[in-house]
Amino acid sequence: MTNFSARRSKSHRSDRTTAVWIILLAATIFTAALGFEDHSRTTTVGIALLAVAFFKVRLVIVYFMEVHTAPAWLQFATEAWIVIAFALLTGILLLTGQTQS
């Protein structure tokens, strides 16, 4: 790899990291704003908050823990964990009927 290619690759990674960080920041602000509203304990808001939280978890795992460069089995395992954990928590939330305050 030439020096120019190495610098360009490093710059690309830096740009991607910055973009992911901005997305995480925006998602955090969104969930904070949503959480401060009075939604009368609606399940829909709880599920939305869980969805955003697991979206953020996925971004951290894939980009900051660099699982996107890991072997396919590890990528699959982390994606499966995220989906299963989200499904289980969503199921619990739906079974209880409403969020707790």
Short mmCIF file of C-alpha atoms in Angstrom, two decimals:
data_model
loop_
_atom_site.label_atom_id
_atom_site.label_comp_id
_atom_site.label_asym_id
_atom_site.label_seq_id
_atom_site.Cartn_x
_atom_site.Cartn_y
_atom_site.Cartn_z
CA MET A 1 0.00 0.00 0.00
CA THR A 2 1.38 3.39 -0.90
CA ASN A 3 1.61 6.23 1.56
CA PHE A 4 -1.22 8.03 -0.23
CA SER A 5 -3.46 4.95 0.00
CA ALA A 6 -2.63 4.48 3.67
CA ARG A 7 -3.48 8.11 4.45
CA ARG A 8 -6.66 7.91 2.43
CA SER A 9 -7.70 4.69 4.18
CA LYS A 10 -6.99 6.20 7.60
CA SER A 11 -8.95 9.31 6.68
CA HIS A 12 -11.86 7.18 5.50
CA ARG A 13 -11.91 5.28 8.83
CA SER A 14 -11.77 8.57 10.71
CA ASP A 15 -14.67 9.97 8.67
CA ARG A 16 -16.73 6.83 9.29
CA THR A 17 -15.97 6.89 13.02
CA THR A 18 -17.01 10.54 13.20
CA ALA A 19 -20.24 9.83 11.30
CA VAL A 20 -21.10 6.92 13.59
CA TRP A 21 -20.34 9.05 16.65
CA ILE A 22 -22.67 11.80 15.37
CA ILE A 23 -25.42 9.23 14.77
CA LEU A 24 -24.94 7.89 18.31
CA LEU A 25 -25.11 11.40 19.71
CA ALA A 26 -28.29 12.18 17.78
CA ALA A 27 -29.89 8.91 18.92
CA THR A 28 -29.00 9.72 22.53
CA ILE A 29 -30.56 13.17 22.26
CA PHE A 30 -33.66 11.65 20.63
CA THR A 31 -34.13 9.05 23.37
CA ALA A 32 -33.53 11.62 26.09
CA ALA A 33 -36.15 13.92 24.59
CA LEU A 34 -38.56 11.03 24.13
CA GLY A 35 -37.96 9.80 27.66
CA PHE A 36 -38.64 13.18 29.25
CA GLU A 37 -42.07 13.46 27.63
CA ASP A 38 -45.07 12.17 29.56
CA HIS A 39 -46.37 9.28 27.50
CA SER A 40 -48.64 7.85 30.19
CA ARG A 41 -46.56 4.67 30.36
CA THR A 42 -47.22 3.60 26.79
CA THR A 43 -45.71 0.37 25.57
CA THR A 44 -45.04 1.87 22.15
CA VAL A 45 -42.64 4.41 23.60
CA GLY A 46 -40.89 1.67 25.56
CA ILE A 47 -40.41 -0.38 22.43
CA ALA A 48 -39.15 2.67 20.53
CA LEU A 49 -36.63 3.38 23.29
CA LEU A 50 -35.48 -0.25 23.23
CA ALA A 51 -35.15 -0.19 19.44
CA VAL A 52 -32.99 2.93 19.52
CA ALA A 53 -30.90 1.50 22.37
CA PHE A 54 -30.21 -1.72 20.46
CA PHE A 55 -29.46 0.24 17.30
CA LYS A 56 -26.85 2.13 19.33
CA VAL A 57 -25.50 -1.14 20.76
CA ARG A 58 -25.10 -2.47 17.24
CA LEU A 59 -23.22 0.62 16.08
CA VAL A 60 -20.83 0.42 19.03
CA ILE A 61 -20.20 -3.29 18.57
CA VAL A 62 -19.77 -3.14 14.80
CA TYR A 63 -17.76 0.07 14.45
CA PHE A 64 -16.01 0.85 17.74
CA MET A 65 -15.27 -2.76 18.67
CA GLU A 66 -14.48 -3.34 14.97
CA VAL A 67 -16.55 -6.48 14.62
CA HIS A 68 -17.08 -5.53 10.96
CA THR A 69 -13.51 -6.71 10.35
CA ALA A 70 -13.91 -9.90 12.43
CA PRO A 71 -14.52 -13.42 11.10
CA ALA A 72 -18.02 -14.10 9.76
CA TRP A 73 -18.95 -16.37 12.68
CA LEU A 74 -18.28 -13.55 15.16
CA GLN A 75 -20.24 -11.06 13.09
CA PHE A 76 -23.15 -13.50 12.96
CA ALA A 77 -22.94 -14.22 16.71
CA THR A 78 -23.02 -10.54 17.66
CA GLU A 79 -25.89 -9.77 15.27
CA ALA A 80 -27.81 -12.78 16.61
CA TRP A 81 -27.21 -11.67 20.20
CA ILE A 82 -28.55 -8.20 19.43
CA VAL A 83 -31.68 -9.54 17.74
CA ILE A 84 -32.38 -12.15 20.44
CA ALA A 85 -31.83 -9.72 23.32
CA PHE A 86 -34.06 -7.10 21.67
CA ALA A 87 -36.77 -9.70 20.97
CA LEU A 88 -36.69 -11.01 24.55
CA LEU A 89 -36.84 -7.57 26.13
CA THR A 90 -39.58 -6.47 23.74
CA GLY A 91 -41.54 -9.62 24.57
CA ILE A 92 -41.20 -8.95 28.30
CA LEU A 93 -42.35 -5.38 27.74
CA LEU A 94 -45.36 -6.53 25.74
CA LEU A 95 -46.28 -9.19 28.30
CA THR A 96 -46.23 -6.71 31.15
CA GLY A 97 -48.54 -4.46 29.16
CA GLN A 98 -46.89 -1.19 30.02
CA THR A 99 -43.59 0.35 31.01
CA GLN A 100 -42.78 1.03 34.62
CA SER A 101 -42.04 4.56 35.74
#
